[in-house]
Amino acid sequence: MEFIIPEVLTETSKYIIDPVARFLGEWSTEINAATIFLRIILSVLLAAIIGCERSSKRHSAGLRTFILVSLASTVAMMLDIFLADVAGIKFYMTSAASVIATAIISVNSMVFSSRNQIKGLTTSVGLWTCGIIGLTCGAGYYTVTLAAFCALLLCLSIFPVFERYLKNRSNHFEIHLELTTSVKLQDFVTTIRRLGLKIDDIELNPAYANSGLSVYSVSISISSAELKKYKTHHEIIEALKTLDYVYHIEEMHG
């Protein structure tokens, strides 16, 4: 029995399986002056749309960061394809380096706030995804590029509304709690239990050690069947705000 190793897709076969390339014509599958400009412009345009969405929500990585990451990935892929055609190099080193560099940049865009929350996680992953889309654009896979772009834009702009709804209806949530004095912590715990809630964990936040406040991260579960059916996290937190010894309280989001 013979095992046949499939050959790498040629420019012509790529043209056949990519609907957008078929529409544009076979010229769009080659590395030439026209496709270089086409892929760079497409890469910059799509990244700019994603970057605008992030910038509008005041995230750390904004318009220019997304454009530069996508542009670098696109150019890296085109360079690797050129080197493969001219020098016969089969390992795409430049593209691999761009993926690693984007991953490092993405990790560095995440920070921990004083409330023990991870900030920038979604933007970090979005930045890495944008870099991957830049690679597909540089490779001339226009259909994959456009489909992945639409999926990424939906994840960043539309899905958060649905995600917030699911989180607000979850039986578990975490709050940032600031009390006027640590003596009132026991009163707060008692009130929580009377409301039909269960405290899973309480952690003192050392970032507020000299503020004059007692600050905690509290993990809560909804144990009451009535609360599970009718109350959201927002309504529960609004009720807890009315306690006179609660200086500030809010839900923590990962």
PDB file of C-alpha atoms in Angstrom:
ATOM      1  CA  MET A   1       0.000   0.000   0.000  1.00  0.00           C
ATOM      2  CA  GLU A   2       1.439   3.333  -1.040  1.00  0.00           C
ATOM      3  CA  PHE A   3       1.107   6.555   0.915  1.00  0.00           C
ATOM      4  CA  ILE A   4       1.009   9.640  -1.251  1.00  0.00           C
ATOM      5  CA  ILE A   5       2.187  12.860   0.354  1.00  0.00           C
ATOM      6  CA  PRO A   6       0.059  15.739  -0.977  1.00  0.00           C
ATOM      7  CA  GLU A   7       2.021  18.573  -2.564  1.00  0.00           C
ATOM      8  CA  VAL A   8       1.813  22.130  -1.289  1.00  0.00           C
ATOM      9  CA  LEU A   9      -0.970  24.077  -2.932  1.00  0.00           C
ATOM     10  CA  THR A  10       0.178  25.823  -6.096  1.00  0.00           C
ATOM     11  CA  GLU A  11      -0.947  29.336  -6.960  1.00  0.00           C
ATOM     12  CA  THR A  12      -3.358  27.892  -9.552  1.00  0.00           C
ATOM     13  CA  SER A  13      -4.964  25.420  -7.133  1.00  0.00           C
ATOM     14  CA  LYS A  14      -5.331  28.214  -4.571  1.00  0.00           C
ATOM     15  CA  TYR A  15      -7.111  30.216  -7.278  1.00  0.00           C
ATOM     16  CA  ILE A  16      -9.498  27.323  -7.855  1.00  0.00           C
ATOM     17  CA  ILE A  17     -10.542  26.869  -4.210  1.00  0.00           C
ATOM     18  CA  ASP A  18     -10.715  30.554  -3.196  1.00  0.00           C
ATOM     19  CA  PRO A  19     -13.993  32.160  -4.432  1.00  0.00           C
ATOM     20  CA  VAL A  20     -12.671  35.708  -4.005  1.00  0.00           C
ATOM     21  CA  ALA A  21      -9.488  34.879  -5.946  1.00  0.00           C
ATOM     22  CA  ARG A  22     -11.633  33.293  -8.670  1.00  0.00           C
ATOM     23  CA  PHE A  23     -13.665  36.499  -8.874  1.00  0.00           C
ATOM     24  CA  LEU A  24     -10.582  38.727  -9.029  1.00  0.00           C
ATOM     25  CA  GLY A  25      -8.735  36.555 -11.502  1.00  0.00           C
ATOM     26  CA  GLU A  26      -5.687  34.321 -11.485  1.00  0.00           C
ATOM     27  CA  TRP A  27      -3.363  37.349 -11.179  1.00  0.00           C
ATOM     28  CA  SER A  28      -4.524  37.768  -7.554  1.00  0.00           C
ATOM     29  CA  THR A  29      -2.852  34.502  -6.503  1.00  0.00           C
ATOM     30  CA  GLU A  30       0.652  35.559  -7.570  1.00  0.00           C
ATOM     31  CA  ILE A  31       3.202  37.766  -5.842  1.00  0.00           C
ATOM     32  CA  ASN A  32       3.417  40.803  -8.116  1.00  0.00           C
ATOM     33  CA  ALA A  33       3.159  44.572  -7.775  1.00  0.00           C
ATOM     34  CA  ALA A  34      -0.649  44.539  -7.972  1.00  0.00           C
ATOM     35  CA  THR A  35      -1.184  41.803  -5.383  1.00  0.00           C
ATOM     36  CA  ILE A  36       1.386  43.336  -3.021  1.00  0.00           C
ATOM     37  CA  PHE A  37      -0.599  46.573  -2.954  1.00  0.00           C
ATOM     38  CA  LEU A  38      -3.926  44.696  -2.806  1.00  0.00           C
ATOM     39  CA  ARG A  39      -2.937  42.545   0.169  1.00  0.00           C
ATOM     40  CA  ILE A  40      -1.326  45.409   2.091  1.00  0.00           C
ATOM     41  CA  ILE A  41      -4.324  47.703   1.548  1.00  0.00           C
ATOM     42  CA  LEU A  42      -6.771  44.944   2.511  1.00  0.00           C
ATOM     43  CA  SER A  43      -4.734  44.078   5.601  1.00  0.00           C
ATOM     44  CA  VAL A  44      -4.527  47.708   6.739  1.00  0.00           C
ATOM     45  CA  LEU A  45      -8.216  48.373   6.042  1.00  0.00           C
ATOM     46  CA  LEU A  46      -9.504  45.361   7.995  1.00  0.00           C
ATOM     47  CA  ALA A  47      -7.115  45.980  10.890  1.00  0.00           C
ATOM     48  CA  ALA A  48      -8.174  49.647  10.985  1.00  0.00           C
ATOM     49  CA  ILE A  49     -11.815  48.642  11.417  1.00  0.00           C
ATOM     50  CA  ILE A  50     -10.922  46.325  14.309  1.00  0.00           C
ATOM     51  CA  GLY A  51      -8.629  48.981  15.793  1.00  0.00           C
ATOM     52  CA  CYS A  52     -11.378  51.615  15.636  1.00  0.00           C
ATOM     53  CA  GLU A  53     -13.723  49.277  17.486  1.00  0.00           C
ATOM     54  CA  ARG A  54     -11.144  48.778  20.263  1.00  0.00           C
ATOM     55  CA  SER A  55     -10.225  52.485  20.402  1.00  0.00           C
ATOM     56  CA  SER A  56     -13.871  53.494  20.727  1.00  0.00           C
ATOM     57  CA  LYS A  57     -14.016  51.466  23.942  1.00  0.00           C
ATOM     58  CA  ARG A  58     -10.767  52.984  25.296  1.00  0.00           C
ATOM     59  CA  HIS A  59      -8.743  49.762  25.203  1.00  0.00           C
ATOM     60  CA  SER A  60      -4.963  49.738  25.524  1.00  0.00           C
ATOM     61  CA  ALA A  61      -4.264  48.459  21.991  1.00  0.00           C
ATOM     62  CA  GLY A  62      -5.919  50.812  19.536  1.00  0.00           C
ATOM     63  CA  LEU A  63      -6.016  51.754  15.872  1.00  0.00           C
ATOM     64  CA  ARG A  64      -2.290  52.038  15.085  1.00  0.00           C
ATOM     65  CA  THR A  65      -1.342  48.926  17.074  1.00  0.00           C
ATOM     66  CA  PHE A  66      -3.791  46.700  15.197  1.00  0.00           C
ATOM     67  CA  ILE A  67      -2.745  48.140  11.827  1.00  0.00           C
ATOM     68  CA  LEU A  68       0.964  47.632  12.515  1.00  0.00           C
ATOM     69  CA  VAL A  69       0.504  44.053  13.735  1.00  0.00           C
ATOM     70  CA  SER A  70      -1.608  43.088  10.734  1.00  0.00           C
ATOM     71  CA  LEU A  71       0.720  44.884   8.309  1.00  0.00           C
ATOM     72  CA  ALA A  72       3.818  43.184   9.736  1.00  0.00           C
ATOM     73  CA  SER A  73       2.167  39.754   9.485  1.00  0.00           C
ATOM     74  CA  THR A  74       1.044  40.362   5.903  1.00  0.00           C
ATOM     75  CA  VAL A  75       4.489  41.512   4.757  1.00  0.00           C
ATOM     76  CA  ALA A  76       6.149  38.612   6.612  1.00  0.00           C
ATOM     77  CA  MET A  77       3.963  36.075   4.824  1.00  0.00           C
ATOM     78  CA  MET A  78       4.564  37.618   1.398  1.00  0.00           C
ATOM     79  CA  LEU A  79       8.298  37.619   2.073  1.00  0.00           C
ATOM     80  CA  ASP A  80       8.225  33.949   3.049  1.00  0.00           C
ATOM     81  CA  ILE A  81       6.288  33.052  -0.109  1.00  0.00           C
ATOM     82  CA  PHE A  82       8.805  34.977  -2.214  1.00  0.00           C
ATOM     83  CA  LEU A  83      11.757  33.254  -0.517  1.00  0.00           C
ATOM     84  CA  ALA A  84      10.093  29.870  -1.008  1.00  0.00           C
ATOM     85  CA  ASP A  85       9.722  30.540  -4.740  1.00  0.00           C
ATOM     86  CA  VAL A  86      13.183  32.026  -5.268  1.00  0.00           C
ATOM     87  CA  ALA A  87      15.420  30.213  -2.774  1.00  0.00           C
ATOM     88  CA  GLY A  88      13.332  27.107  -2.168  1.00  0.00           C
ATOM     89  CA  ILE A  89      13.052  27.756   1.586  1.00  0.00           C
ATOM     90  CA  LYS A  90      10.228  25.572   2.854  1.00  0.00           C
ATOM     91  CA  PHE A  91      10.085  26.807   6.446  1.00  0.00           C
ATOM     92  CA  TYR A  92       8.281  30.132   6.828  1.00  0.00           C
ATOM     93  CA  MET A  93      10.646  31.670   9.370  1.00  0.00           C
ATOM     94  CA  THR A  94       9.527  35.292   9.040  1.00  0.00           C
ATOM     95  CA  SER A  95       5.865  34.377   9.502  1.00  0.00           C
ATOM     96  CA  ALA A  96       6.678  32.240  12.538  1.00  0.00           C
ATOM     97  CA  ALA A  97       8.670  35.108  14.035  1.00  0.00           C
ATOM     98  CA  SER A  98       5.767  37.507  13.478  1.00  0.00           C
ATOM     99  CA  VAL A  99       3.370  35.162  15.279  1.00  0.00           C
ATOM    100  CA  ILE A 100       5.742  34.883  18.261  1.00  0.00           C
ATOM    101  CA  ALA A 101       6.285  38.651  18.338  1.00  0.00           C
ATOM    102  CA  THR A 102       2.527  39.301  18.212  1.00  0.00           C
ATOM    103  CA  ALA A 103       1.966  36.842  21.061  1.00  0.00           C
ATOM    104  CA  ILE A 104       4.565  38.663  23.177  1.00  0.00           C
ATOM    105  CA  ILE A 105       2.996  42.047  22.417  1.00  0.00           C
ATOM    106  CA  SER A 106      -0.453  40.649  23.227  1.00  0.00           C
ATOM    107  CA  VAL A 107       0.660  39.322  26.610  1.00  0.00           C
ATOM    108  CA  ASN A 108       2.284  42.658  27.471  1.00  0.00           C
ATOM    109  CA  SER A 109      -0.976  44.471  26.704  1.00  0.00           C
ATOM    110  CA  MET A 110      -2.657  42.722  29.647  1.00  0.00           C
ATOM    111  CA  VAL A 111      -2.450  44.354  33.090  1.00  0.00           C
ATOM    112  CA  PHE A 112      -3.744  43.650  36.580  1.00  0.00           C
ATOM    113  CA  SER A 113      -5.784  46.440  38.108  1.00  0.00           C
ATOM    114  CA  SER A 114      -5.758  47.349  41.804  1.00  0.00           C
ATOM    115  CA  ARG A 115      -9.029  45.414  42.051  1.00  0.00           C
ATOM    116  CA  ASN A 116      -7.337  42.135  41.029  1.00  0.00           C
ATOM    117  CA  GLN A 117      -8.964  42.221  37.621  1.00  0.00           C
ATOM    118  CA  ILE A 118      -7.199  41.291  34.392  1.00  0.00           C
ATOM    119  CA  LYS A 119      -7.534  44.195  31.991  1.00  0.00           C
ATOM    120  CA  GLY A 120      -7.053  43.865  28.240  1.00  0.00           C
ATOM    121  CA  LEU A 121      -7.457  40.089  27.899  1.00  0.00           C
ATOM    122  CA  THR A 122      -9.971  40.305  25.037  1.00  0.00           C
ATOM    123  CA  THR A 123      -7.944  43.007  23.289  1.00  0.00           C
ATOM    124  CA  SER A 124      -4.798  40.889  23.707  1.00  0.00           C
ATOM    125  CA  VAL A 125      -6.387  37.853  22.055  1.00  0.00           C
ATOM    126  CA  GLY A 126      -7.960  40.089  19.397  1.00  0.00           C
ATOM    127  CA  LEU A 127      -4.530  41.535  18.588  1.00  0.00           C
ATOM    128  CA  TRP A 128      -3.075  38.040  18.164  1.00  0.00           C
ATOM    129  CA  THR A 129      -6.032  37.007  15.980  1.00  0.00           C
ATOM    130  CA  CYS A 130      -5.576  40.127  13.856  1.00  0.00           C
ATOM    131  CA  GLY A 131      -1.957  39.071  13.296  1.00  0.00           C
ATOM    132  CA  ILE A 132      -3.104  35.641  12.085  1.00  0.00           C
ATOM    133  CA  ILE A 133      -5.599  37.289   9.728  1.00  0.00           C
ATOM    134  CA  GLY A 134      -2.707  39.363   8.400  1.00  0.00           C
ATOM    135  CA  LEU A 135      -0.881  36.121   7.583  1.00  0.00           C
ATOM    136  CA  THR A 136      -3.846  34.725   5.629  1.00  0.00           C
ATOM    137  CA  CYS A 137      -4.123  38.009   3.765  1.00  0.00           C
ATOM    138  CA  GLY A 138      -0.437  37.939   2.900  1.00  0.00           C
ATOM    139  CA  ALA A 139      -0.814  34.359   1.670  1.00  0.00           C
ATOM    140  CA  GLY A 140      -3.588  35.425  -0.705  1.00  0.00           C
ATOM    141  CA  TYR A 141      -6.401  33.507   0.977  1.00  0.00           C
ATOM    142  CA  TYR A 142      -8.913  36.311   0.602  1.00  0.00           C
ATOM    143  CA  THR A 143     -12.012  34.310   1.498  1.00  0.00           C
ATOM    144  CA  VAL A 144     -10.477  33.033   4.744  1.00  0.00           C
ATOM    145  CA  THR A 145      -9.271  36.564   5.532  1.00  0.00           C
ATOM    146  CA  LEU A 146     -12.690  38.160   5.058  1.00  0.00           C
ATOM    147  CA  ALA A 147     -14.533  35.376   6.893  1.00  0.00           C
ATOM    148  CA  ALA A 148     -12.120  35.511   9.839  1.00  0.00           C
ATOM    149  CA  PHE A 149     -12.352  39.314   9.922  1.00  0.00           C
ATOM    150  CA  CYS A 150     -16.159  39.196  10.116  1.00  0.00           C
ATOM    151  CA  ALA A 151     -15.998  36.573  12.877  1.00  0.00           C
ATOM    152  CA  LEU A 152     -13.482  38.645  14.861  1.00  0.00           C
ATOM    153  CA  LEU A 153     -15.551  41.822  14.502  1.00  0.00           C
ATOM    154  CA  LEU A 154     -18.655  39.981  15.704  1.00  0.00           C
ATOM    155  CA  CYS A 155     -16.791  38.579  18.708  1.00  0.00           C
ATOM    156  CA  LEU A 156     -15.554  42.025  19.726  1.00  0.00           C
ATOM    157  CA  SER A 157     -18.632  44.151  19.054  1.00  0.00           C
ATOM    158  CA  ILE A 158     -21.776  41.973  19.104  1.00  0.00           C
ATOM    159  CA  PHE A 159     -21.097  39.008  21.384  1.00  0.00           C
ATOM    160  CA  PRO A 160     -20.200  41.099  24.506  1.00  0.00           C
ATOM    161  CA  VAL A 161     -23.890  42.015  24.875  1.00  0.00           C
ATOM    162  CA  PHE A 162     -24.871  38.341  24.919  1.00  0.00           C
ATOM    163  CA  GLU A 163     -21.922  37.520  27.190  1.00  0.00           C
ATOM    164  CA  ARG A 164     -22.976  40.158  29.736  1.00  0.00           C
ATOM    165  CA  TYR A 165     -26.506  38.737  29.727  1.00  0.00           C
ATOM    166  CA  LEU A 166     -25.222  35.221  30.450  1.00  0.00           C
ATOM    167  CA  LYS A 167     -22.874  36.450  33.192  1.00  0.00           C
ATOM    168  CA  ASN A 168     -25.635  38.508  34.800  1.00  0.00           C
ATOM    169  CA  ARG A 169     -27.791  35.379  34.991  1.00  0.00           C
ATOM    170  CA  SER A 170     -25.012  33.115  36.261  1.00  0.00           C
ATOM    171  CA  ASN A 171     -25.259  31.589  39.735  1.00  0.00           C
ATOM    172  CA  HIS A 172     -21.682  32.666  40.486  1.00  0.00           C
ATOM    173  CA  PHE A 173     -20.106  36.115  40.435  1.00  0.00           C
ATOM    174  CA  GLU A 174     -17.333  38.083  42.100  1.00  0.00           C
ATOM    175  CA  ILE A 175     -17.517  41.543  43.650  1.00  0.00           C
ATOM    176  CA  HIS A 176     -15.087  44.263  44.649  1.00  0.00           C
ATOM    177  CA  LEU A 177     -16.148  45.345  48.150  1.00  0.00           C
ATOM    178  CA  GLU A 178     -15.024  48.402  50.089  1.00  0.00           C
ATOM    179  CA  LEU A 179     -16.171  48.662  53.724  1.00  0.00           C
ATOM    180  CA  THR A 180     -15.781  51.687  55.962  1.00  0.00           C
ATOM    181  CA  THR A 181     -14.288  49.407  58.640  1.00  0.00           C
ATOM    182  CA  SER A 182     -13.240  45.764  58.901  1.00  0.00           C
ATOM    183  CA  VAL A 183     -15.529  45.349  61.934  1.00  0.00           C
ATOM    184  CA  LYS A 184     -18.503  45.425  59.583  1.00  0.00           C
ATOM    185  CA  LEU A 185     -17.334  42.433  57.566  1.00  0.00           C
ATOM    186  CA  GLN A 186     -19.244  40.023  59.779  1.00  0.00           C
ATOM    187  CA  ASP A 187     -22.403  42.122  59.373  1.00  0.00           C
ATOM    188  CA  PHE A 188     -21.952  41.997  55.610  1.00  0.00           C
ATOM    189  CA  VAL A 189     -21.557  38.214  55.653  1.00  0.00           C
ATOM    190  CA  THR A 190     -24.707  37.877  57.764  1.00  0.00           C
ATOM    191  CA  THR A 191     -26.673  40.072  55.348  1.00  0.00           C
ATOM    192  CA  ILE A 192     -25.445  38.061  52.379  1.00  0.00           C
ATOM    193  CA  ARG A 193     -26.684  34.834  53.934  1.00  0.00           C
ATOM    194  CA  ARG A 194     -30.071  36.327  54.768  1.00  0.00           C
ATOM    195  CA  LEU A 195     -30.494  37.278  51.109  1.00  0.00           C
ATOM    196  CA  GLY A 196     -30.053  33.649  50.062  1.00  0.00           C
ATOM    197  CA  LEU A 197     -26.494  34.055  48.882  1.00  0.00           C
ATOM    198  CA  LYS A 198     -23.431  31.960  49.693  1.00  0.00           C
ATOM    199  CA  ILE A 199     -19.900  33.315  50.070  1.00  0.00           C
ATOM    200  CA  ASP A 200     -17.382  30.991  48.410  1.00  0.00           C
ATOM    201  CA  ASP A 201     -14.269  33.024  49.136  1.00  0.00           C
ATOM    202  CA  ILE A 202     -13.159  36.336  50.670  1.00  0.00           C
ATOM    203  CA  GLU A 203      -9.745  37.793  49.901  1.00  0.00           C
ATOM    204  CA  LEU A 204      -8.310  40.960  51.435  1.00  0.00           C
ATOM    205  CA  ASN A 205      -6.959  43.356  48.802  1.00  0.00           C
ATOM    206  CA  PRO A 206      -3.536  44.648  49.965  1.00  0.00           C
ATOM    207  CA  ALA A 207      -3.517  47.470  47.392  1.00  0.00           C
ATOM    208  CA  TYR A 208      -5.743  49.517  49.707  1.00  0.00           C
ATOM    209  CA  ALA A 209      -3.764  48.872  52.907  1.00  0.00           C
ATOM    210  CA  ASN A 210      -3.210  52.564  53.699  1.00  0.00           C
ATOM    211  CA  SER A 211      -6.454  53.954  52.328  1.00  0.00           C
ATOM    212  CA  GLY A 212      -8.428  53.787  55.572  1.00  0.00           C
ATOM    213  CA  LEU A 213     -10.849  51.337  53.956  1.00  0.00           C
ATOM    214  CA  SER A 214     -11.210  47.568  54.267  1.00  0.00           C
ATOM    215  CA  VAL A 215     -11.244  46.241  50.721  1.00  0.00           C
ATOM    216  CA  TYR A 216     -12.061  42.668  49.693  1.00  0.00           C
ATOM    217  CA  SER A 217     -12.616  40.486  46.647  1.00  0.00           C
ATOM    218  CA  VAL A 218     -15.639  38.325  47.399  1.00  0.00           C
ATOM    219  CA  SER A 219     -16.809  35.276  45.411  1.00  0.00           C
ATOM    220  CA  ILE A 220     -20.547  34.714  45.743  1.00  0.00           C
ATOM    221  CA  SER A 221     -22.964  31.950  44.716  1.00  0.00           C
ATOM    222  CA  ILE A 222     -26.734  32.358  44.456  1.00  0.00           C
ATOM    223  CA  SER A 223     -28.262  29.571  46.524  1.00  0.00           C
ATOM    224  CA  SER A 224     -31.846  30.852  46.790  1.00  0.00           C
ATOM    225  CA  ALA A 225     -34.202  29.458  44.149  1.00  0.00           C
ATOM    226  CA  GLU A 226     -36.143  32.735  44.131  1.00  0.00           C
ATOM    227  CA  LEU A 227     -33.030  34.814  43.519  1.00  0.00           C
ATOM    228  CA  LYS A 228     -31.946  32.477  40.718  1.00  0.00           C
ATOM    229  CA  LYS A 229     -35.277  33.017  38.996  1.00  0.00           C
ATOM    230  CA  TYR A 230     -35.920  36.713  39.415  1.00  0.00           C
ATOM    231  CA  LYS A 231     -32.735  38.594  40.406  1.00  0.00           C
ATOM    232  CA  THR A 232     -29.722  39.607  38.335  1.00  0.00           C
ATOM    233  CA  HIS A 233     -26.260  40.413  39.654  1.00  0.00           C
ATOM    234  CA  HIS A 234     -26.914  44.113  39.076  1.00  0.00           C
ATOM    235  CA  GLU A 235     -30.073  44.081  41.178  1.00  0.00           C
ATOM    236  CA  ILE A 236     -28.334  42.207  43.998  1.00  0.00           C
ATOM    237  CA  ILE A 237     -25.411  44.637  44.023  1.00  0.00           C
ATOM    238  CA  GLU A 238     -27.773  47.631  43.983  1.00  0.00           C
ATOM    239  CA  ALA A 239     -29.477  46.220  47.079  1.00  0.00           C
ATOM    240  CA  LEU A 240     -26.130  45.756  48.848  1.00  0.00           C
ATOM    241  CA  LYS A 241     -25.188  49.364  48.066  1.00  0.00           C
ATOM    242  CA  THR A 242     -27.904  50.530  50.443  1.00  0.00           C
ATOM    243  CA  LEU A 243     -25.994  49.165  53.458  1.00  0.00           C
ATOM    244  CA  ASP A 244     -24.611  52.163  55.345  1.00  0.00           C
ATOM    245  CA  TYR A 245     -21.208  50.567  56.017  1.00  0.00           C
ATOM    246  CA  VAL A 246     -20.590  49.731  52.322  1.00  0.00           C
ATOM    247  CA  TYR A 247     -18.405  52.492  50.858  1.00  0.00           C
ATOM    248  CA  HIS A 248     -18.296  51.012  47.358  1.00  0.00           C
ATOM    249  CA  ILE A 249     -19.283  47.760  45.673  1.00  0.00           C
ATOM    250  CA  GLU A 250     -19.198  46.550  42.067  1.00  0.00           C
ATOM    251  CA  GLU A 251     -19.073  43.327  40.093  1.00  0.00           C
ATOM    252  CA  MET A 252     -15.671  42.215  38.858  1.00  0.00           C
ATOM    253  CA  HIS A 253     -15.364  41.137  35.241  1.00  0.00           C
ATOM    254  CA  GLY A 254     -12.558  38.928  33.938  1.00  0.00           C
TER     255      GLY A 254
END
